[in-house]
Coordinates of C-alpha atoms in Angstrom, one line a residue:
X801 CA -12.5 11.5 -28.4
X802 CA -12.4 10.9 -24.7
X803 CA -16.5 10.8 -25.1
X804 CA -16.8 8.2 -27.5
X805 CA -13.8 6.4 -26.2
X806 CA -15.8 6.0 -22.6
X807 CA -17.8 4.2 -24.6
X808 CA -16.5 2.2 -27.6
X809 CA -12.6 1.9 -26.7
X810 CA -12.7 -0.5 -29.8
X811 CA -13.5 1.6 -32.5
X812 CA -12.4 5.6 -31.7
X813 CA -9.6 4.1 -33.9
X814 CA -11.9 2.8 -36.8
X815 CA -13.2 6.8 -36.2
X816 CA -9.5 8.0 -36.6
X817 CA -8.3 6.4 -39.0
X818 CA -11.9 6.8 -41.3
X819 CA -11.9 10.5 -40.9
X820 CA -8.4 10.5 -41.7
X821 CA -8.7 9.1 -45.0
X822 CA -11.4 11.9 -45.4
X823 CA -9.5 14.7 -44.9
X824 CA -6.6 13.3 -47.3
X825 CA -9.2 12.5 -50.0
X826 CA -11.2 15.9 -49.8
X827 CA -7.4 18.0 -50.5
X828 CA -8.1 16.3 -54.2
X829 CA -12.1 16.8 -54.6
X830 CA -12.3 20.8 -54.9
X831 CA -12.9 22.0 -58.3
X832 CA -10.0 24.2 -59.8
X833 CA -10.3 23.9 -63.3
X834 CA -13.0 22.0 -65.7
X835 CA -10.8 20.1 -68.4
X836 CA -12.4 16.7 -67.8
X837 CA -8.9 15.2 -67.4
X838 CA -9.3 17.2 -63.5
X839 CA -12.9 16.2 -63.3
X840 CA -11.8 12.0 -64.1
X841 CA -9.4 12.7 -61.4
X842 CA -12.1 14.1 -59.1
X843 CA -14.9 11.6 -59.5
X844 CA -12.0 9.1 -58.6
X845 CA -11.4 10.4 -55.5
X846 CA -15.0 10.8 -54.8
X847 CA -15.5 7.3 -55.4
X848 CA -12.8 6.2 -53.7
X849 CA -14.5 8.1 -50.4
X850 CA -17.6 6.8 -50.8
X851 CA -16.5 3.1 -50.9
X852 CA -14.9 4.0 -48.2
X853 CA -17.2 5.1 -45.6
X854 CA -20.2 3.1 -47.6
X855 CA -18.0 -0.1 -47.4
X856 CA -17.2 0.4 -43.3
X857 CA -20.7 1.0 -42.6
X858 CA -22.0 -2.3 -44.5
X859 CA -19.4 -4.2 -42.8
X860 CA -20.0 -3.5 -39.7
X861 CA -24.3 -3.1 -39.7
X862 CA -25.3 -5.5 -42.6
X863 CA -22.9 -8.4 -42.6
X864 CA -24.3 -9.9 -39.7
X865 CA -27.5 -9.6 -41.4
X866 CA -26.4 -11.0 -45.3
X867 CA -24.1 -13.9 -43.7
X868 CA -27.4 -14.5 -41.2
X869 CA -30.0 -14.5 -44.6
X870 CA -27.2 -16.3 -47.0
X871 CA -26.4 -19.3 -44.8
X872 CA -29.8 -21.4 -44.7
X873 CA -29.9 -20.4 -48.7
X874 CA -26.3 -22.3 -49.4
X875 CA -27.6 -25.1 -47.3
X876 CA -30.8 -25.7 -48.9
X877 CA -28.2 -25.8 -52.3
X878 CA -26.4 -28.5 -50.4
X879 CA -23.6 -26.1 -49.7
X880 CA -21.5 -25.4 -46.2
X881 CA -22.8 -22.1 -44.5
X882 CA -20.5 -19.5 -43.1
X883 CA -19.0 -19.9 -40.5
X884 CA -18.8 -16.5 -38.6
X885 CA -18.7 -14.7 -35.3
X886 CA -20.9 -11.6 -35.1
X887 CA -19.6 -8.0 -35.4
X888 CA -20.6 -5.3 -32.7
X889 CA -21.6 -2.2 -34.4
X890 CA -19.5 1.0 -33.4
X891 CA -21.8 4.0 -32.1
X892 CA -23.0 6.1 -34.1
X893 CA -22.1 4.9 -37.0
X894 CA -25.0 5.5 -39.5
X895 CA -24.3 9.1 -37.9
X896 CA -21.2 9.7 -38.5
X897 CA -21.1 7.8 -41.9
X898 CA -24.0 10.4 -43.2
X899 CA -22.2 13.4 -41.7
X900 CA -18.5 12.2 -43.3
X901 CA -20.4 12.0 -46.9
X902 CA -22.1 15.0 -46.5
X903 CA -18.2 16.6 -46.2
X904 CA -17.3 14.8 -49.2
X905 CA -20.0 16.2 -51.2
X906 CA -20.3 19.6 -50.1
X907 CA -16.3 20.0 -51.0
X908 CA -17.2 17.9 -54.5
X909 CA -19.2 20.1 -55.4
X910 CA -17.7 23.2 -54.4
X911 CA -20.9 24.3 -52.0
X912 CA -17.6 24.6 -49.0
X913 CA -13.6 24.6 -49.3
X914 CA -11.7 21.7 -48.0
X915 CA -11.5 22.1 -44.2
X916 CA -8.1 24.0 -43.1
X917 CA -7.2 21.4 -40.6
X918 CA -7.7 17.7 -39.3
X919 CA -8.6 19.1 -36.1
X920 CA -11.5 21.3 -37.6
X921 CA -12.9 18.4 -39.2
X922 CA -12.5 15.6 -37.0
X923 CA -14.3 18.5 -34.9
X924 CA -17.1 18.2 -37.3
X925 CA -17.3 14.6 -37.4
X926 CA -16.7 13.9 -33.7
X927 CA -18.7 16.8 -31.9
X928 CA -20.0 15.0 -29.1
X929 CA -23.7 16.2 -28.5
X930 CA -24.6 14.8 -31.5
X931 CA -22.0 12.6 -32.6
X932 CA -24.1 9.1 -31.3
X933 CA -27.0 10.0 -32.3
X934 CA -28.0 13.1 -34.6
X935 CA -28.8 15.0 -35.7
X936 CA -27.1 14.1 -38.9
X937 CA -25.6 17.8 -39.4
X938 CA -24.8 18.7 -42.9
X939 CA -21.3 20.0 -43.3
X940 CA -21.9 23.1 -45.1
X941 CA -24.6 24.0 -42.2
X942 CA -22.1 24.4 -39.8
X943 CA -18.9 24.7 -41.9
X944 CA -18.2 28.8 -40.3
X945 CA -18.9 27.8 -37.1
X946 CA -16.0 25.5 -36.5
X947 CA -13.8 28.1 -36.9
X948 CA -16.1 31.5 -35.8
X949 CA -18.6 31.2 -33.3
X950 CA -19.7 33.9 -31.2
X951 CA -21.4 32.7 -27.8
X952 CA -23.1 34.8 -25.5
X953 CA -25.3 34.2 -22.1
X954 CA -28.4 34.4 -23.9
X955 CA -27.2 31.3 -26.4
X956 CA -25.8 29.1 -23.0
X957 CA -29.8 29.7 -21.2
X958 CA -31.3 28.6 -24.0
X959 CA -29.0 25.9 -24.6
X960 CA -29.5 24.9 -21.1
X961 CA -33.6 25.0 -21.6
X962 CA -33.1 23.0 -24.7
X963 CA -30.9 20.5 -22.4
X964 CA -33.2 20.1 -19.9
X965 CA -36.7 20.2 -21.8
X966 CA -35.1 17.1 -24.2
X967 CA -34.3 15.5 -21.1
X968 CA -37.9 15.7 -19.5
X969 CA -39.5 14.5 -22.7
X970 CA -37.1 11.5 -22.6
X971 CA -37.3 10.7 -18.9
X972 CA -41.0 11.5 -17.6
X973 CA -42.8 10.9 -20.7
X974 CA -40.9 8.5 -23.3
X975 CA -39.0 6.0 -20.4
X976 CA -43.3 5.8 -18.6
X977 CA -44.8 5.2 -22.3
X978 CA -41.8 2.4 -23.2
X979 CA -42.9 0.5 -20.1
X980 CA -46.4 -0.2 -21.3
X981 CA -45.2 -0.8 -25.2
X982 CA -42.1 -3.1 -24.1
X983 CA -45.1 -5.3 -22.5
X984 CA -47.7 -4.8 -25.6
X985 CA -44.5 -6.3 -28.0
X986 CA -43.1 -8.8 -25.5
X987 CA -44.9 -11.8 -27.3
X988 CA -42.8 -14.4 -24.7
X989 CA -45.8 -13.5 -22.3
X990 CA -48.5 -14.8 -25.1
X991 CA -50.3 -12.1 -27.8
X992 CA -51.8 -9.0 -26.8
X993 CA -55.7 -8.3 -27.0
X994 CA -57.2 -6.0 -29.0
X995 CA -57.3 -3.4 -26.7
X996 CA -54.0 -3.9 -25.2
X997 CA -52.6 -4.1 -29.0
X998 CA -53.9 -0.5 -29.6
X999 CA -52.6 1.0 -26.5
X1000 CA -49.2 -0.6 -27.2
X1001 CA -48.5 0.7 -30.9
X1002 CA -50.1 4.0 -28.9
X1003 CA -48.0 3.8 -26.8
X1004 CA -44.5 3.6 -29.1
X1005 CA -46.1 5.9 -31.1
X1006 CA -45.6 8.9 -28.7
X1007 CA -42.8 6.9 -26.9
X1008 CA -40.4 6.8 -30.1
X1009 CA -41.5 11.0 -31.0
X1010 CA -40.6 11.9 -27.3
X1011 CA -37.5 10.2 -27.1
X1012 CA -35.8 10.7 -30.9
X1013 CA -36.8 14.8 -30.5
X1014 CA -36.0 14.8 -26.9
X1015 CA -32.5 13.0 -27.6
X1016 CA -32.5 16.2 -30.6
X1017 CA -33.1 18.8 -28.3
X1018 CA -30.6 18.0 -25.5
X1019 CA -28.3 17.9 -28.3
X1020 CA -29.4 20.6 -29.8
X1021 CA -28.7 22.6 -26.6
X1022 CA -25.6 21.4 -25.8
X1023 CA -24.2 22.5 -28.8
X1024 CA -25.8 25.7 -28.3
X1025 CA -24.0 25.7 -24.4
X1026 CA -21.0 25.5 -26.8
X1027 CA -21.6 28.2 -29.1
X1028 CA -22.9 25.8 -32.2
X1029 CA -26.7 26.6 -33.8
X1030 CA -27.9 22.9 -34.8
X1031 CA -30.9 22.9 -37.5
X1032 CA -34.1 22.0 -36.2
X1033 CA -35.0 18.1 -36.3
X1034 CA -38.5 17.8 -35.0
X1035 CA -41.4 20.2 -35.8
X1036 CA -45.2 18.6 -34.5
X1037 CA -44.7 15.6 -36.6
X1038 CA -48.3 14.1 -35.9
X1039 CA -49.9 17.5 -37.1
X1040 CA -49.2 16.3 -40.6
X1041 CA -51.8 16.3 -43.4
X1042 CA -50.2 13.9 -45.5
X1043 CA -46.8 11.8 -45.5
X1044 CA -44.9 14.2 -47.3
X1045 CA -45.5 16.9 -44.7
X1046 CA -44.7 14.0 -42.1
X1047 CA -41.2 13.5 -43.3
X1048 CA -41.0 17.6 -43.5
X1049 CA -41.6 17.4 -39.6
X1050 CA -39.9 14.2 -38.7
X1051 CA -36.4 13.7 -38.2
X1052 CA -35.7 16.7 -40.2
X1053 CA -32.2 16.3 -40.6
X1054 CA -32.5 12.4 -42.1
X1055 CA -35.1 14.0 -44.6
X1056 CA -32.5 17.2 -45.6
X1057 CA -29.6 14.8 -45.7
X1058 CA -31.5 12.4 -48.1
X1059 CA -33.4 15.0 -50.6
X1060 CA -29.8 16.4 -51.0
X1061 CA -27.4 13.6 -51.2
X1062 CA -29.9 10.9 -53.0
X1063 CA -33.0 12.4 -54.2
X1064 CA -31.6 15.1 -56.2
X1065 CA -28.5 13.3 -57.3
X1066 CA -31.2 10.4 -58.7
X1067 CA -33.4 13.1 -60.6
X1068 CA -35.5 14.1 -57.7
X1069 CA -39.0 14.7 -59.2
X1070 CA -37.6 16.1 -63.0
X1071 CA -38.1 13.2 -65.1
X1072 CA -41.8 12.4 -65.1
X1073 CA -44.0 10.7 -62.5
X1074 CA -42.5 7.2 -63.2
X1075 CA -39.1 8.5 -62.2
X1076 CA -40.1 10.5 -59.5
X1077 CA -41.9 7.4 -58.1
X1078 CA -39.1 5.2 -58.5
X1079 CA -36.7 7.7 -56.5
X1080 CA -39.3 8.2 -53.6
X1081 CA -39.6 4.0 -53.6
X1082 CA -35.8 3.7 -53.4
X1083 CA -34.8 6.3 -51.3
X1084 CA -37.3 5.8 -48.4
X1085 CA -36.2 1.7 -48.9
X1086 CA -32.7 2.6 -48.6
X1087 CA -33.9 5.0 -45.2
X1088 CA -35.6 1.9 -44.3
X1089 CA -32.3 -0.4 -44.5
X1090 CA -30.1 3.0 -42.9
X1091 CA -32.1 2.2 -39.8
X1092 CA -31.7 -1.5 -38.9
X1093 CA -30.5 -4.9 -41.3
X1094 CA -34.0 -6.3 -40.6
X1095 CA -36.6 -6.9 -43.8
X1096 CA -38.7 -5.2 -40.7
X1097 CA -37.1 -1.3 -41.7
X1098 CA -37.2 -2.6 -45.3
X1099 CA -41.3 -3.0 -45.1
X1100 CA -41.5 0.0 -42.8
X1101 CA -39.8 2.3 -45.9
X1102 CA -42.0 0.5 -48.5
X1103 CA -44.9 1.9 -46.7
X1104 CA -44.0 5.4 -46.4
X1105 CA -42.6 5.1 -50.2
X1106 CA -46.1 3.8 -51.5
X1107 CA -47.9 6.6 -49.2
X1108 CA -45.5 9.5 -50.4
X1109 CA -45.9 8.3 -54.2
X1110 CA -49.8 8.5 -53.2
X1111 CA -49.1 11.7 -52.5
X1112 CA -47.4 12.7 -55.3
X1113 CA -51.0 11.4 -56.9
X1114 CA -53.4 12.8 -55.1
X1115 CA -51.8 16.8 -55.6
X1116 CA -52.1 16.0 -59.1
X1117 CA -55.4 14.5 -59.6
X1118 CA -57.1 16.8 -56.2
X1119 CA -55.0 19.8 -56.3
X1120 CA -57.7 21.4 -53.8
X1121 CA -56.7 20.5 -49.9
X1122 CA -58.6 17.8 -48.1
X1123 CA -60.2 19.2 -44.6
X1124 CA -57.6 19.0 -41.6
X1125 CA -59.8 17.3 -39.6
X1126 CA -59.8 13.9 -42.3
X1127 CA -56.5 14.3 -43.2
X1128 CA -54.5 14.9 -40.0
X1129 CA -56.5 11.7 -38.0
X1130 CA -56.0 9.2 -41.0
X1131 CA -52.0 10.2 -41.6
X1132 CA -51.5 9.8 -38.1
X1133 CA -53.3 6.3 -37.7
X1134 CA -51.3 5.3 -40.9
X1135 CA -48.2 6.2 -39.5
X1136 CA -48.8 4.6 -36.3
X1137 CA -49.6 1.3 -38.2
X1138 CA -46.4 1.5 -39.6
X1139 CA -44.5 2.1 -36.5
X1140 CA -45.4 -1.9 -35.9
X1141 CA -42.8 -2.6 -38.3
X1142 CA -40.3 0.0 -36.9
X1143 CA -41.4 -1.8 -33.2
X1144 CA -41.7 -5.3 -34.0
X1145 CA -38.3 -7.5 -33.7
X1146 CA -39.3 -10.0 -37.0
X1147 CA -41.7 -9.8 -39.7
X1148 CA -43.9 -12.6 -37.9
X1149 CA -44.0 -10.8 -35.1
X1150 CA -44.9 -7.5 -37.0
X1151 CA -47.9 -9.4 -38.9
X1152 CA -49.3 -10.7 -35.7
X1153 CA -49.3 -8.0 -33.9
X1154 CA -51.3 -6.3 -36.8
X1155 CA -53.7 -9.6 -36.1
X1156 CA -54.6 -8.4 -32.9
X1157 CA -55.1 -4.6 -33.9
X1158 CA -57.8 -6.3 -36.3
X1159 CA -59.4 -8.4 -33.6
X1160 CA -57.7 -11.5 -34.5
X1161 CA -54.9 -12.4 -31.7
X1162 CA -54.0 -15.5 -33.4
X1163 CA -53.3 -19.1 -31.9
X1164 CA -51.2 -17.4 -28.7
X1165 CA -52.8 -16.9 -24.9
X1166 CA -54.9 -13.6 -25.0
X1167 CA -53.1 -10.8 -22.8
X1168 CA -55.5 -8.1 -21.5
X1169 CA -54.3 -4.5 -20.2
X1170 CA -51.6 -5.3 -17.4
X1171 CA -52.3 -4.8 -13.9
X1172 CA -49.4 -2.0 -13.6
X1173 CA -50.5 0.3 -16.1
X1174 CA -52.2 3.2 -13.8
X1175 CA -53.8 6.5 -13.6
X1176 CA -49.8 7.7 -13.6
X1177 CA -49.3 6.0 -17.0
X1178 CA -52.4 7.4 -18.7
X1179 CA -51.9 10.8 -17.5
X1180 CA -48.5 10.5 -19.3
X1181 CA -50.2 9.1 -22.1
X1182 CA -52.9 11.8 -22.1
X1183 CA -49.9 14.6 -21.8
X1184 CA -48.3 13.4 -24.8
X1185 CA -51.4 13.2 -26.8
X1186 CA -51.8 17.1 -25.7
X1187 CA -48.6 18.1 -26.4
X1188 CA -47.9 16.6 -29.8
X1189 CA -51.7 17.7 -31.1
X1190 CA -52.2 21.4 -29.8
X1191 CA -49.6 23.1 -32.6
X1192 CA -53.0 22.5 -34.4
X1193 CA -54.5 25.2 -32.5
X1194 CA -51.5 27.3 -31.7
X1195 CA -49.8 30.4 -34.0
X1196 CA -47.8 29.0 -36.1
X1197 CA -45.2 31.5 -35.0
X1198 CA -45.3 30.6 -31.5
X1199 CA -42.7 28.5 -30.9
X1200 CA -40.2 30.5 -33.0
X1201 CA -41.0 33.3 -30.4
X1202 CA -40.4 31.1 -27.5
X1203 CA -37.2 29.9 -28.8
X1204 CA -35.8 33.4 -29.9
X1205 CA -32.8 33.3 -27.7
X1206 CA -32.4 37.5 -27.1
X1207 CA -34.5 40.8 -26.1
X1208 CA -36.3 38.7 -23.7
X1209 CA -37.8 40.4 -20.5
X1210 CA -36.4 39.6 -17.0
X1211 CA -39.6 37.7 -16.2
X1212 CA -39.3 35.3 -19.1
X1213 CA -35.5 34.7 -18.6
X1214 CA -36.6 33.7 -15.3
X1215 CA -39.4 31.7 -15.9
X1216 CA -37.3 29.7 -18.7
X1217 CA -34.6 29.4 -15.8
X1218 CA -36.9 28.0 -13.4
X1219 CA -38.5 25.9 -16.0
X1220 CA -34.9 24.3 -16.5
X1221 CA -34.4 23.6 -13.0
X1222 CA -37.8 22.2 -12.6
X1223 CA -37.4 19.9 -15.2
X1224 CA -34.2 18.9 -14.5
X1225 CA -34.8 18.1 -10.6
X1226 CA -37.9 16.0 -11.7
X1227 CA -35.9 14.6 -14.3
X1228 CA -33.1 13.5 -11.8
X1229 CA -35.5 12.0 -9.7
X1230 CA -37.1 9.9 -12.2
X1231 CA -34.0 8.7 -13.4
X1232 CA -32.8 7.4 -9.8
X1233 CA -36.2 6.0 -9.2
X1234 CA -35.8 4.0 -12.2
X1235 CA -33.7 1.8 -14.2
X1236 CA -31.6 1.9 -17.3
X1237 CA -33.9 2.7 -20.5
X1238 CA -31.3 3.8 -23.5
X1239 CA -32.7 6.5 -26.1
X1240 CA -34.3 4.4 -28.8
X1241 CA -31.8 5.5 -31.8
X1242 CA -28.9 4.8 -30.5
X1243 CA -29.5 1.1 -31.5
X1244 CA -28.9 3.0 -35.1

């Protein structure tokens, strides 16, 4: 509470008082007995939780947007327009909103029991590693370990690894590749060439994996400096063959949190290639929309719905694997197109940007390569093209090993140790050196 109060006095109340109507509403949701008179009764309260939380988070990140899209419509019908003063969105709150569903459900459906206090779920909701944001942690994956957790040294080194590797990815690569991108997608200073166009969207596109997984791994080791074992939520992303296996590697916990609380519930991939279709198409448009009010996120979801649909083609019609070395360049190259719509502030800007990565910079002032970018920055860049490609090449195994957390020698718990300090002290550096550069997702 004193965490997210530091930062948004406003709304730790609208966090109170939200989880608070959680907790009363789940007491009603666990099954007991099947006459449907208990399961009416049941669905009601399920309902009313869903509005609930579902209602608060389209107040507060899409009315902006609707009231913004609405008002030139009612005055081209010769109507007044709104008249209305923009809402600040609370942290976290596509977060939270995910993880407080994912309660609701889990005790719905009887997969946990009803937490025994407020304290143990406002726990849950309001951990503060990964309460701004992610990863979104289902309930029922951490449900025992509110209550029972055994910690031991082992757990708080490799919580402190996790810390301080997350924080290295964030600070010397992610914050050096954001510099070159911010200037590829700052259109004020005229359109970028062709070649600055493609080193920009290169740019974000190690820029946004660095700093979403390293925000996930110092998360992911703080809780672990507390005792808690957070799911994976990053696992070689650009590796992938295809889409589908993208969205098995990237931001894990979105795609677990979607299969199970929207894909399935819609009838997943049972009802025929139509339906399954359809679902795919709505849910990755409604992961588009959970990430910004911006027809931008809308068009970036389309195309990973129409690619994963492909998919969904292509294992029926060529069951037999393409060759990695087609599949993995051309997923990743199609994924980093569509990062111009995750990047890009409007659609415009989006569609001119893809001009330039065509060759065609449009009616706007050429801007070459700037003078700043260095040897420094293209060593980053070259480091992140290193790291995210060579699990290609590496046991699949590997980093399991690395990450087992006990029966390690003496001379691997003190080169993990020293790694952690290094990292950390180069880290702290950077970041005194530098200015302020926010993680990417917390805009979410």
């Amino acid at each position: 509470v004193w965490f997210y109060s530091w930062g948004a006095p406003r709304f730790i109340f609208l966090l109170l008082a939200s989880s608070l109507a959680d907790f009363i509403i789940a007491a009603n949701l666990q099954p007991s007995s099947e006459d449907s008179e208990n399961r009416d009764r049941r669905k009601k309260f399920l309902a009313a939780g869903l509005i609930i939380n579902l209602g608060v988070l389209f107040y507060f990140k899409y009315a902006n947007f609707f009231v913004a899209e609405m008002t030139p419509l009612l005055e081209l019908l010769g109507m007044t327009g709104f008249h209305w003063t923009n809402i600040a969105l609370p942290i976290g709150i596509s977060f939270f909103t995910f993880q407080k569903i994912s309660y609701l459900m889990d005790v719905y459906r009887g997969t946990n029991k009803p937490a025994k206090s407020f304290t143990n779920y406002f726990l849950y909701v309001s951990l503060f590693p990964q309460l701004i944001a992610g990863p979104i942690i289902r309930y029922h994956d951490v449900a025992r370990q509110l209550t029972d957790r055994q910690h031991t040294s082992s757990l708080m080194l490799s919580g402190i690894w996790r810390f301080c590797l997350g924080l290295g990815k964030k600070v010397l690569i992610a914050n050096a590749l954001g510099e070159i991108a911010d200037h590829a997608f700052a259109l004020d200073q005229g359109v970028p060439d062709t070649g600055f166009a493609w080193l920009g969207i290169l740019c974000y596109t190690f820029q946004i994996y660095f700093d979403f997984s390293g925000y996930s791994d110092m998360a992911i080791g703080l809780g672990r400096m507390l005792g808690f074992k957070y799911l994976e939520n990053f696992n070689a992303p650009y590796i992938a063959r295809n889409f589908t296996e993208f969205w098995k590697r990237w931001h894990i916990s979105l795609s677990n949190w979607m299969r199970e609380y929207l894909y399935f519930p819609l009838g997943g991939n049972r009802h025929g290639p139509v339906r399954t279709t359809f679902n795919l198409w709505l849910v990755f448009l409604l992961s588009g929309i959970w990430h910004g009010a911006s027809w931008n996120f809308l068009v970036w979801g389309a195309i990973h719905g129409f690619f994963l649909s492909l998919d969904k083609i292509g294992n029926r019609t060529w069951p037999k694997p393409w060759p990695t070395l087609i599949t993995v360049p051309t997923t990743f190259v199609l994924i980093m197109l569509a990062w111009v719509f995750f990047r890009a502030e409007t659609l415009p800007q989006a569609f001119s940007f893809l001009g330039s990565l065509a060759g065609h910079p449009g009616t706007g002032t050429p801007v070459k390569i700037p003078a700043f970018i260095d040897s420094y920055h293209l060593s980053i860049l070259t480091m992140a093209i290193f790291f995210s490609f060579i699990p290609l090449i590496l046991p699949p195994d590997l980093y399991r090993r690395l990450e087992a957390m006990d029966n390690k020698a003496w001379w691997q718990t003190g080169a993990q140790f020293s790694g952690s300090i290094l990292l950390l002290v180069l880290s702290t550096c950077s970041l005194a050196s530098g200015s302020f550069n926010p993680f990417i997702y917390f805009r979410f």
